[in-house]
Structures are given as C-alpha cells and as structure tokens.
Coordinates of C-alpha atoms in Angstrom, one line a residue:
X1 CA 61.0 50.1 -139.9
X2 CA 59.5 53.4 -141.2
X3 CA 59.0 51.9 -144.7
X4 CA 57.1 48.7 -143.3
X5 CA 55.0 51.4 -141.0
X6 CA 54.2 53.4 -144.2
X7 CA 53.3 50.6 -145.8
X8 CA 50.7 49.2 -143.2
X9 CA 49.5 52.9 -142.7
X10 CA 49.1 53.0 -146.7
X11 CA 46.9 49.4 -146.3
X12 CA 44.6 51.0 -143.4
X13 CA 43.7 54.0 -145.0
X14 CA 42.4 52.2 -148.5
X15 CA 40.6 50.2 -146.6
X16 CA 38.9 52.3 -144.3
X17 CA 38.5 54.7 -147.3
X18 CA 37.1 51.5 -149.1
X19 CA 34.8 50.2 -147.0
X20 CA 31.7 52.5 -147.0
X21 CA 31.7 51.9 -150.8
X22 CA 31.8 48.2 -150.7
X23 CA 28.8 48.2 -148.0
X24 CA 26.6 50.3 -150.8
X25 CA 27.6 47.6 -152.9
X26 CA 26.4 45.1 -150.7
X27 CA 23.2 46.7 -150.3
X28 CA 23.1 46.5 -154.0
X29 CA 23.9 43.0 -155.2
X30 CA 21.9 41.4 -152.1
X31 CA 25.0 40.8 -150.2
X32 CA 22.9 41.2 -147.0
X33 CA 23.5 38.7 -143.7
X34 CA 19.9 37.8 -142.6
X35 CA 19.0 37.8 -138.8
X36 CA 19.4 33.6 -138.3
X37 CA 18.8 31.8 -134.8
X38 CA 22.8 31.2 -134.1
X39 CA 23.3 35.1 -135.1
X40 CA 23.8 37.7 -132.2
X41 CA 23.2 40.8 -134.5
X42 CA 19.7 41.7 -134.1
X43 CA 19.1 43.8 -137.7
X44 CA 20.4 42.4 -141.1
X45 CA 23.8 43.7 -141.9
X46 CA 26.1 44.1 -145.3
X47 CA 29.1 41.9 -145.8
X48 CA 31.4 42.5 -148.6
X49 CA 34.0 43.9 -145.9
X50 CA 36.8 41.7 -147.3
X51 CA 37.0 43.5 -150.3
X52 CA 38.2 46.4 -148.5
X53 CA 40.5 44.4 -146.7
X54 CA 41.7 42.8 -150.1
X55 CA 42.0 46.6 -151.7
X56 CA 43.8 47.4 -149.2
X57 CA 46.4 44.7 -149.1
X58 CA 47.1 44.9 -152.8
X59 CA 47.6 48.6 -153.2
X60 CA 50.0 48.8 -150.4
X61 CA 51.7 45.8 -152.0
X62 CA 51.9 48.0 -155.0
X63 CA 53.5 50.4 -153.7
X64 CA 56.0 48.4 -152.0
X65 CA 56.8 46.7 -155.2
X66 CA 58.3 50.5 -156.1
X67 CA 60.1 51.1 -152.8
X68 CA 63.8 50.5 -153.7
X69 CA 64.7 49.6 -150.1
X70 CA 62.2 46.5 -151.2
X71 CA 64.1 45.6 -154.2
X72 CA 65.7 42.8 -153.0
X73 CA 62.2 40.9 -152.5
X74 CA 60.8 42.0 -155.5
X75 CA 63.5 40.8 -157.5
X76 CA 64.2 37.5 -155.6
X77 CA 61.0 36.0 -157.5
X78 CA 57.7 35.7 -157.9
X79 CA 56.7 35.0 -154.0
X80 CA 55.1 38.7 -153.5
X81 CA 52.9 38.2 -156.5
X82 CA 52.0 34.9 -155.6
X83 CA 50.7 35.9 -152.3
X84 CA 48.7 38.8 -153.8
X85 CA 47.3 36.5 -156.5
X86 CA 46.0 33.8 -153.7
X87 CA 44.6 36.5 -151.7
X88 CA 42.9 38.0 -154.9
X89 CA 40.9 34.4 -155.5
X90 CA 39.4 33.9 -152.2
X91 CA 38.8 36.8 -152.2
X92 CA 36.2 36.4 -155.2
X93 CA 35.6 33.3 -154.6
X94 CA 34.1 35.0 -150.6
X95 CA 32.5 37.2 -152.4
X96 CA 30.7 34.7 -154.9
X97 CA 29.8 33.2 -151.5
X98 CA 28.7 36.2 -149.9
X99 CA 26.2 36.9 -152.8
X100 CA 25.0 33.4 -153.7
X101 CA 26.0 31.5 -151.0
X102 CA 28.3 28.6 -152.2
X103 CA 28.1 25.3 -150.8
X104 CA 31.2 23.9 -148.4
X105 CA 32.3 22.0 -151.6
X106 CA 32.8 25.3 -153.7
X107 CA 34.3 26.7 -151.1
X108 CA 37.1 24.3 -150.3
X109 CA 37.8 23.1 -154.0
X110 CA 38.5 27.4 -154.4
X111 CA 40.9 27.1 -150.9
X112 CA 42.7 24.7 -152.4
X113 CA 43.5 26.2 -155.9
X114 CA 44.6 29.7 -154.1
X115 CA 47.1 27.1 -151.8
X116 CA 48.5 25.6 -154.9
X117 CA 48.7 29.1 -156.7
X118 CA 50.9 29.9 -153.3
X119 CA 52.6 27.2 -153.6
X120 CA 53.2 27.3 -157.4
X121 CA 54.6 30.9 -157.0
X122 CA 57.4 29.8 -154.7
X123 CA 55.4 29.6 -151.0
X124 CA 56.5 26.3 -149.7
X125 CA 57.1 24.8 -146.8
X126 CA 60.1 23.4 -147.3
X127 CA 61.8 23.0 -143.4
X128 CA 60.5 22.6 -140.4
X129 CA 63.0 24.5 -137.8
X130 CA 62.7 22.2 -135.3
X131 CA 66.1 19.9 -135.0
X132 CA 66.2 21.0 -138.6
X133 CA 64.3 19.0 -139.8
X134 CA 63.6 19.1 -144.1
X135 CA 60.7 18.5 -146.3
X136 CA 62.9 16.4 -148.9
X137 CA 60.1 15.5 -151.3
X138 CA 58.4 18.4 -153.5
X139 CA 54.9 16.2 -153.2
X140 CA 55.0 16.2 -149.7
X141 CA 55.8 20.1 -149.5
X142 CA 53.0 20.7 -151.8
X143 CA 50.6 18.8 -150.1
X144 CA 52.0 20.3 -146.1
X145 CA 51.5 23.7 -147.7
X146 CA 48.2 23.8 -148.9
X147 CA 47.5 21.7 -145.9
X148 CA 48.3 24.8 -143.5
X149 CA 46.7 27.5 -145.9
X150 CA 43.5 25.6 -145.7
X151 CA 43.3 25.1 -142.1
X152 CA 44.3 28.9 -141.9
X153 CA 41.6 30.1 -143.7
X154 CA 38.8 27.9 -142.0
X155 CA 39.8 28.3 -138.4
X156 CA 40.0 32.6 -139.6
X157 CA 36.8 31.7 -140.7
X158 CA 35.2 30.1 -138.2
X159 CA 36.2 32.5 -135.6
X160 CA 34.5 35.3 -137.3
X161 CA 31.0 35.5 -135.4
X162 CA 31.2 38.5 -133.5
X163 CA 31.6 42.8 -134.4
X164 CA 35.3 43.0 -134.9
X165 CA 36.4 39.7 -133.5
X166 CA 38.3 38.4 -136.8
X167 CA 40.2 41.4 -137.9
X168 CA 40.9 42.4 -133.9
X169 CA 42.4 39.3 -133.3
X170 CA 44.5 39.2 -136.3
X171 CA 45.7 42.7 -136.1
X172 CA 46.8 42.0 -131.9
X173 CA 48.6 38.7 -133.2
X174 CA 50.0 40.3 -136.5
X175 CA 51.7 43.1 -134.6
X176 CA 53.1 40.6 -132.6
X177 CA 54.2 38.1 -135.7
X178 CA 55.3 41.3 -137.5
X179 CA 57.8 42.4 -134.7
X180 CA 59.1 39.1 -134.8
X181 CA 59.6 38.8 -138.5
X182 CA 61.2 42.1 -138.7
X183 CA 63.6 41.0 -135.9
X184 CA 64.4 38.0 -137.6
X185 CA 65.3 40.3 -140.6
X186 CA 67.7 41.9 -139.1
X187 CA 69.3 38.9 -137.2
X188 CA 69.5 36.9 -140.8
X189 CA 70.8 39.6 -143.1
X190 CA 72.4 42.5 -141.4
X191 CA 72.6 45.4 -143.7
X192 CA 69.7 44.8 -145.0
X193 CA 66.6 44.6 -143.3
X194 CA 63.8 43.8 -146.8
X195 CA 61.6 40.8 -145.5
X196 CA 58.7 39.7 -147.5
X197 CA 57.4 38.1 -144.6
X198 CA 57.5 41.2 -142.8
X199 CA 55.8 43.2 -145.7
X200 CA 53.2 40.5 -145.7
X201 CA 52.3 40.9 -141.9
X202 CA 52.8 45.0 -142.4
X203 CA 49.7 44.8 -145.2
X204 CA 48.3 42.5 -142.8
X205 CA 47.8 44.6 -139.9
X206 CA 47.2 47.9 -141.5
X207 CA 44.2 46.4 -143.7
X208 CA 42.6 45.2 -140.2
X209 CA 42.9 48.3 -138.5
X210 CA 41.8 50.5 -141.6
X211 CA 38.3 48.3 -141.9
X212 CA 38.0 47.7 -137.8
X213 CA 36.6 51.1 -137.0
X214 CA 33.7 50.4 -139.5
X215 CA 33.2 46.6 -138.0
X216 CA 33.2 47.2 -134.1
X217 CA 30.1 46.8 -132.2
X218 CA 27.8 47.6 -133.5
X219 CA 29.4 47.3 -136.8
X220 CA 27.9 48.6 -139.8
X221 CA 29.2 45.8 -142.4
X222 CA 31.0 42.3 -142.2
X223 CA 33.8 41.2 -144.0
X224 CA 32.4 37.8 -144.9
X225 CA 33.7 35.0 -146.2
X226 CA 36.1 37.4 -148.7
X227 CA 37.6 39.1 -145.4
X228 CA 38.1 36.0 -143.1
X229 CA 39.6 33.2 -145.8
X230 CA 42.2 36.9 -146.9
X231 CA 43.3 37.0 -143.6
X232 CA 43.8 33.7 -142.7
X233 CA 45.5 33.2 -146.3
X234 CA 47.8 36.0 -145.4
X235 CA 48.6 34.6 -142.0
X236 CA 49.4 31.4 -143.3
X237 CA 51.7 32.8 -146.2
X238 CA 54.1 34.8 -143.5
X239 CA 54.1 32.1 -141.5
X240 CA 55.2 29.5 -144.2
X241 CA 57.8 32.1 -145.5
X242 CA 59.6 32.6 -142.0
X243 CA 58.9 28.8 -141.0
X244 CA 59.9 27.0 -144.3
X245 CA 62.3 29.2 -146.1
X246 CA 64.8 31.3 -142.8
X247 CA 67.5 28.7 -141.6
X248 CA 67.3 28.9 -137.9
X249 CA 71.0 28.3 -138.0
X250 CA 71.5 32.0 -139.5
X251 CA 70.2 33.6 -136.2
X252 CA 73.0 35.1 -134.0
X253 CA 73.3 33.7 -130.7
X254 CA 73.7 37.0 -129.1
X255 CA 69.5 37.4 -129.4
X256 CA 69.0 34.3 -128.7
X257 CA 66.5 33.5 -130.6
X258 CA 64.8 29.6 -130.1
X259 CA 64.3 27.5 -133.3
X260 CA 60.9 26.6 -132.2
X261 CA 59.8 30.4 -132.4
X262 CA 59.2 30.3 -136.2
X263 CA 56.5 27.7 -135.9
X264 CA 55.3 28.5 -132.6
X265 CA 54.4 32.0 -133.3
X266 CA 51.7 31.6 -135.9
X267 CA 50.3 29.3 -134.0
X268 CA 49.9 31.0 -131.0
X269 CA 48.8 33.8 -133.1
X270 CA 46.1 31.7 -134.8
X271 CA 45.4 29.6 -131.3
X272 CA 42.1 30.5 -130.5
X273 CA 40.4 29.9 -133.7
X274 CA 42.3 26.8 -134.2
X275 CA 40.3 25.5 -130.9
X276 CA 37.5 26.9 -132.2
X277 CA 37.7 25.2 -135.0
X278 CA 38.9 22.0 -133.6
X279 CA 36.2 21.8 -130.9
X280 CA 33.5 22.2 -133.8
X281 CA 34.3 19.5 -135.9
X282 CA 34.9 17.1 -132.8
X283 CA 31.2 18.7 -132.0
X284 CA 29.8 18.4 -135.2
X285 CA 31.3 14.9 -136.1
X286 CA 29.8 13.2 -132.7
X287 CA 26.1 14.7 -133.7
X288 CA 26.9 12.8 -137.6
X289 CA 26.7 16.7 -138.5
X290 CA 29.1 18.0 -141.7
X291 CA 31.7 19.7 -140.1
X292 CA 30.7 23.1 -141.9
X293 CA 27.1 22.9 -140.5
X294 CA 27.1 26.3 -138.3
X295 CA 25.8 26.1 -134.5
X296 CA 25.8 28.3 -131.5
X297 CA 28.4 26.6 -129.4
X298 CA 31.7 28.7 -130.2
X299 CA 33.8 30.6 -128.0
X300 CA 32.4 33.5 -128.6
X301 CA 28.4 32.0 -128.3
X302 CA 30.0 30.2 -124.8
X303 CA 30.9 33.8 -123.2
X304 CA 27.7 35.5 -124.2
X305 CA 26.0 32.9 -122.4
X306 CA 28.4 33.1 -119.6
X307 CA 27.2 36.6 -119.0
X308 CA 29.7 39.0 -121.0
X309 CA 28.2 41.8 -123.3
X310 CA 29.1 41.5 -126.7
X311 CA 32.0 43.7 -126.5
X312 CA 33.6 41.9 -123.5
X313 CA 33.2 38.6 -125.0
X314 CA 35.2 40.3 -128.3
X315 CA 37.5 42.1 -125.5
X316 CA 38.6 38.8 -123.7
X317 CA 39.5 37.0 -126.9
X318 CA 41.2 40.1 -127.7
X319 CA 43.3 39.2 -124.9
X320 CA 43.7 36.0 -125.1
X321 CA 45.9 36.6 -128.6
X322 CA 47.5 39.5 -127.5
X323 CA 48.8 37.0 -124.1
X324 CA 49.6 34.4 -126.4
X325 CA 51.2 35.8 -129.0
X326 CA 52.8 38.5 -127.1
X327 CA 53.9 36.1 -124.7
X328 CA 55.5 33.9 -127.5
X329 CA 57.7 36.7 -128.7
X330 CA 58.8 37.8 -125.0
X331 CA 61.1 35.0 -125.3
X332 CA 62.8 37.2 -128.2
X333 CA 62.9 40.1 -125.8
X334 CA 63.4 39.3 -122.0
X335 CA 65.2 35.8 -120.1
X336 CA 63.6 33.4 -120.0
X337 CA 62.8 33.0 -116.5
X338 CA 61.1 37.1 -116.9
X339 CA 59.4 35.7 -120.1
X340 CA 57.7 32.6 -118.6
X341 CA 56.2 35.1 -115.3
X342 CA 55.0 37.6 -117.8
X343 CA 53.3 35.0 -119.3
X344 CA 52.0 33.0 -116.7
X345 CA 50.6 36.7 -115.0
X346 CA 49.2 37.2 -118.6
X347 CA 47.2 34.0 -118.6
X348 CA 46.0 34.4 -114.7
X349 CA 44.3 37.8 -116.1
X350 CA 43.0 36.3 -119.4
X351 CA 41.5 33.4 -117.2
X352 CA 39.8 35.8 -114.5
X353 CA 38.1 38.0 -117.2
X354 CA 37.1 34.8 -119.1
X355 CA 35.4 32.8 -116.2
X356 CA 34.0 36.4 -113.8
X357 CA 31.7 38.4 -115.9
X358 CA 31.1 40.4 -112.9
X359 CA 35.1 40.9 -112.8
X360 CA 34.5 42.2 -116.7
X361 CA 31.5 44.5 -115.5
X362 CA 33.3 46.1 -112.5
X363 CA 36.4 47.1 -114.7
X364 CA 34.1 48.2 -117.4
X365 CA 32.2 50.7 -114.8
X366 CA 35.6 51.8 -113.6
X367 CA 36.7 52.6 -116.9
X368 CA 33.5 54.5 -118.0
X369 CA 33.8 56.5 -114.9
X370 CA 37.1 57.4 -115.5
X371 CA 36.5 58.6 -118.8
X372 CA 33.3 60.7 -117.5
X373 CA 35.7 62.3 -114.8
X374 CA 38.6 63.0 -117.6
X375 CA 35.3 64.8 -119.7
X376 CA 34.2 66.7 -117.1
X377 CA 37.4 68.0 -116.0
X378 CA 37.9 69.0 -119.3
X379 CA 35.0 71.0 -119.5
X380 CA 35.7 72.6 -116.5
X381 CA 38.8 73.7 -117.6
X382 CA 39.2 74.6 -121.0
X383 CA 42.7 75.4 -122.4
X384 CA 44.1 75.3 -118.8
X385 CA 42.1 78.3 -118.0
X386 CA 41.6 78.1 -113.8
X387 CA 38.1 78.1 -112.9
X388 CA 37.2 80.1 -109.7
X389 CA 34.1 81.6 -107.9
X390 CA 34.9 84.7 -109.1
X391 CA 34.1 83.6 -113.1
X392 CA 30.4 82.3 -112.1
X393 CA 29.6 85.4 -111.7
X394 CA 31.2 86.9 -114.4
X395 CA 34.5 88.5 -113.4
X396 CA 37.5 87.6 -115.3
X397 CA 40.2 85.8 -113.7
X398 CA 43.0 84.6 -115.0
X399 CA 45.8 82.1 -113.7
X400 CA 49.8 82.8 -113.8
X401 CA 49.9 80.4 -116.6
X402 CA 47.4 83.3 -118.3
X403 CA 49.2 85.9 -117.7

C-alpha cells in the first residue's frame, strides 16, 4: 500500500507543481476559453490543465517502472507503456484542440487510434465476469475495447462544465475503484500484491488532486479537452485490466467478493457522466442536432437553475460518485444486508441535497458558522493560553497547563 500511496503522492505534486506553468503557456499560444452563452464562468480562463495531469501521470509511472516491488508488472509486458502511450496522444491531440479547436471528426478519428494503441499494447477486453462469459474472437475484443475507451473519454468529457467537476469526480470514484483493485490484488495473488490496475488508478487519483486545488471555484485554469479525454482514457484502461484480464474464479470465498463487481465498479464510478452523456445525445438527436453540438441542459446547467451556487451544484455531483461508487465497493466490505442500507441512506441524502437548494444553503450557513466559531476561538486562545479578565488589562495570568 505505501508504494501505490507514494506513487499517487509523486503524481499530485508534478502536477500541482506543473500547472501554473502550463496556464502561462496557455496564455501564450492563445489557449484561452472565451466567455460563450452556455458558459457559467464569467471572465475568459486558460485551459491546457490536462497537460499537467498528463505530466503528472507519466513521471509517477516512471518511477514505478523502477520500483522493484513493481517488477512483476513491468516485466509481464508491454500493458504499462501502452497505457502511458494512449494517454500521451489524447493528450496532444486535446491540446491541438484546445489551441485550434478541432472539429468532432478530428477528435474522434484521434480517440480511436489511442484505443487501438491500448489495445495493440495488450489492453483488451477479453472476459466479461459475469457467468464467465469470454470474448472468443480477437475482432470482436478489439472492437468492445475501443468501444469502452471511447465512450470513456466523451462521457469524462462531457461532464467537464463546471470549476473542479471532472477531476473531483474522478478522484472520489478513483479512490473508491483503487481500493477495490488493490483488494483484488491481494485476493488473486497473495504474496504479492503488484497490480497494474492499481498503479493505473494510484496515478489516477494523485494527478486529480495535485491539479484540483488550482481548478476549484473559481478556478484559475481548465484542463480541457487534454485533461478530460486523459482521465476518462485512464478510467477506462483500469477498468478493462480488472474486468477483462482477473478470473473472478481466483477470488477467495472468504471476502466474498461478487463477480459482477469488476464491471459494476467503473461504471458506477463513471455513472453520472454516462447519463450525462446519454441524455445529450437522446437531446441532441430529437432537435436533428450532431450529438457533439454543446447546450446548456446538463446536470450541472439543470442544478444551477434549480437554485445551487456553483459550488453546491459541483458539491452534489461530488456526492453522487462518492454514494455510488462507494456504495458499490461496500459490498466488498460489510453484509450485504449493511451494504444495501448504507446505500439506500446514501442515496436518500444525495436526492435531498439535489432536489432542496434551501436544504444545500442551510448546511452551507451551518458550516461557515462553524468554521467562524473554530477561528475565533482560536484567536482567543492562542497556544492554549487561558484568557481571563485579568489579561485585558494587562496582568499576566497563566493557566496550570502554563505553569
């Protein structure tokens, strides 16, 4: 565990390190997001984020490439390399699209070649753990994995319209998907616990919370389109490694671990962009729109309107992945019967704060006051020093703590 925590610490710091010089290289090459009418930032702002986010990813991958504890995944074949090197063209190709602004076609042919890079490099999905079933033609794998990297990337993609929405939401799910994966290690190959899914999610994670403190509202750059298609790449090669490539049949009994979990996960992880996603096309398709034309009906567009400040809106689709994907791996954790009340209590909560801005406001004041009340007791008390009527006018007193 500590290696796959240095690693993700390793990720966040390049990026959050990385960031401020990508944004002064946004500012240079015109990589600028104008103020447009379905927009909710009010000033133009840089993108370039994702290159951060990409820096990040690759050096920590690096590095984990000279851990020996990793050896075994490094030497297994080329799968590591192959994820880096998908990641490392949509990543340019976002970045071409940040600057010049490609059209949809661009874009997708470029999704498509980083999904058959993935796949070429050993990233197929090859079984689908459900009544173990297997993908026996290579045609068909090809085409199922490129398939799920695609849809990945866009619904990541599409999702991304709000200050730290994207990389929020995948870091709550990712540190959900990565305690699973790391489980699953240890359940499939005791004595050694070297996953590359779980190195995946572990760059994952760390490269999201290293650029989030510079993308929160109000955020000071964007990742664009080379920070949203990385992340949903990324996503969608962990979850084709643990889905296609683990034989639910290796798992012990003793943790009880469901063979529906594998495929479940990312998508519970990924759910709320995926009906994002899903609800725009349907949208777009009934008005004889392309299906990449941009609007102001998504989720995030549909709470502001609702009556939830920006960072409520972010906060509630915070919690929406974090009840879903936490909720998915509880079944790892707790009984069943314990699993399924934690999550129908989690989904009662998500659904109050999503339908009752006022609910959203109240807690928001509560919490704000709190704070105030922890500050000013602090300053009232410095270092545990007892404040009495005696200091205000100047005589020292000390408590038995003092002395």
């Amino acid at each position: 565990m500590k290696v796959y925590l240095t690693l993700m610490a390793i990720a966040a710091l390049v990026a959050y390190v990385a960031t401020p010089a990508m944004r002064h290289l946004a500012f240079r090459v015109g990589a600028i997001t104008a103020v447009r009418e379905r927009d909710v930032h009010t000033t133009p702002i840089p993108r370039l984020g994702g290159i951060a986010i990409f820096l990040g990813l690759a050096v920590a991958g690096v590095v984990a490439s000279a851990v020996p504890f990793l050896d075994p995944v490094f030497a297994a074949g080329r799968e590591p390399w192959a994820v880096l090197g998908a990641a490392a063209i949509v990543c340019a190709l976002g970045m071409a699209d940040d600057i010049w602004d490609l059209d949809w076609m661009a874009k997708l042919g470029g999704q498509f070649l980083a999904g058959l890079v993935l796949a070429w490099g050993g990233v197929q999905l090859v079984t689908v753990p459900i009544a173990g079933v297997t993908i026996g033609s290579s045609y068909v794998s090809l085409i199922a994995t490129v398939f799920v990297v695609v849809i990945a990337m866009n619904a990541v993609n599409f999702v991304d319209g709000l200050d730290g929405l994207a990389a929020g939401m995948i870091a709550i799910g990712g540190l959900a998907f990565f305690t699973y994966t790391y489980l699953l290690a240890r359940s499939a190959s005791p004595g050694d616990y070297s996953s590359l899914a779980t190195i995946v999610v572990a760059l994952l994670v760390g490269a999201c919370l290293g650029f989030l403190p510079h993308n929160v509202h109000p955020a000071r750059i964007f990742m664009g389109d080379s920070g949203s298609m990385v992340l949903g790449l990324m996503l969608a090669a962990a979850a084709i490694i643990v889905t296609g490539q683990i034989d639910p049949a290796v798992i012990s009994e003793r943790e009880r671990i469901p063979a529906f979990i594998p495929i479940m996960l990312p998508i519970m992880v990924l759910a709320v962009p995926l009906i994002d996603m899903t609800a725009a096309v349907i949208r777009r398709a009934a008005r004889g729109e392309s299906p990449f034309s941009p609007d102001k009906h998504h989720l995030h567009h549909l709470l502001l309107r609702r009556g939830h400040s920006h960072r409520w809106a972010v906060t509630v689709l915070y919690l929406w992945t974090a009840v879903l994907s936490f909720g998915t791996v509880s079944v790892v954790f707790l009984p069943p019967w314990l699993s399924a009340v934690a999550i129908v209590l989690g989904i009662a909560g998500a659904a109050a704060v999503t339908l009752s801005p006022r609910f959203a406001r109240f807690f928001s004041r509560q919490w704000r006051r709190a704070g105030h009340a922890v500050f000013a007791l602090q300053r009232a008390t410095p270092e545990g020093r007892s404040v009495r009527e005696d200091d205000a006018v100047g005589t020292p007193t000390t408590s038995k703590e003092d002395a």
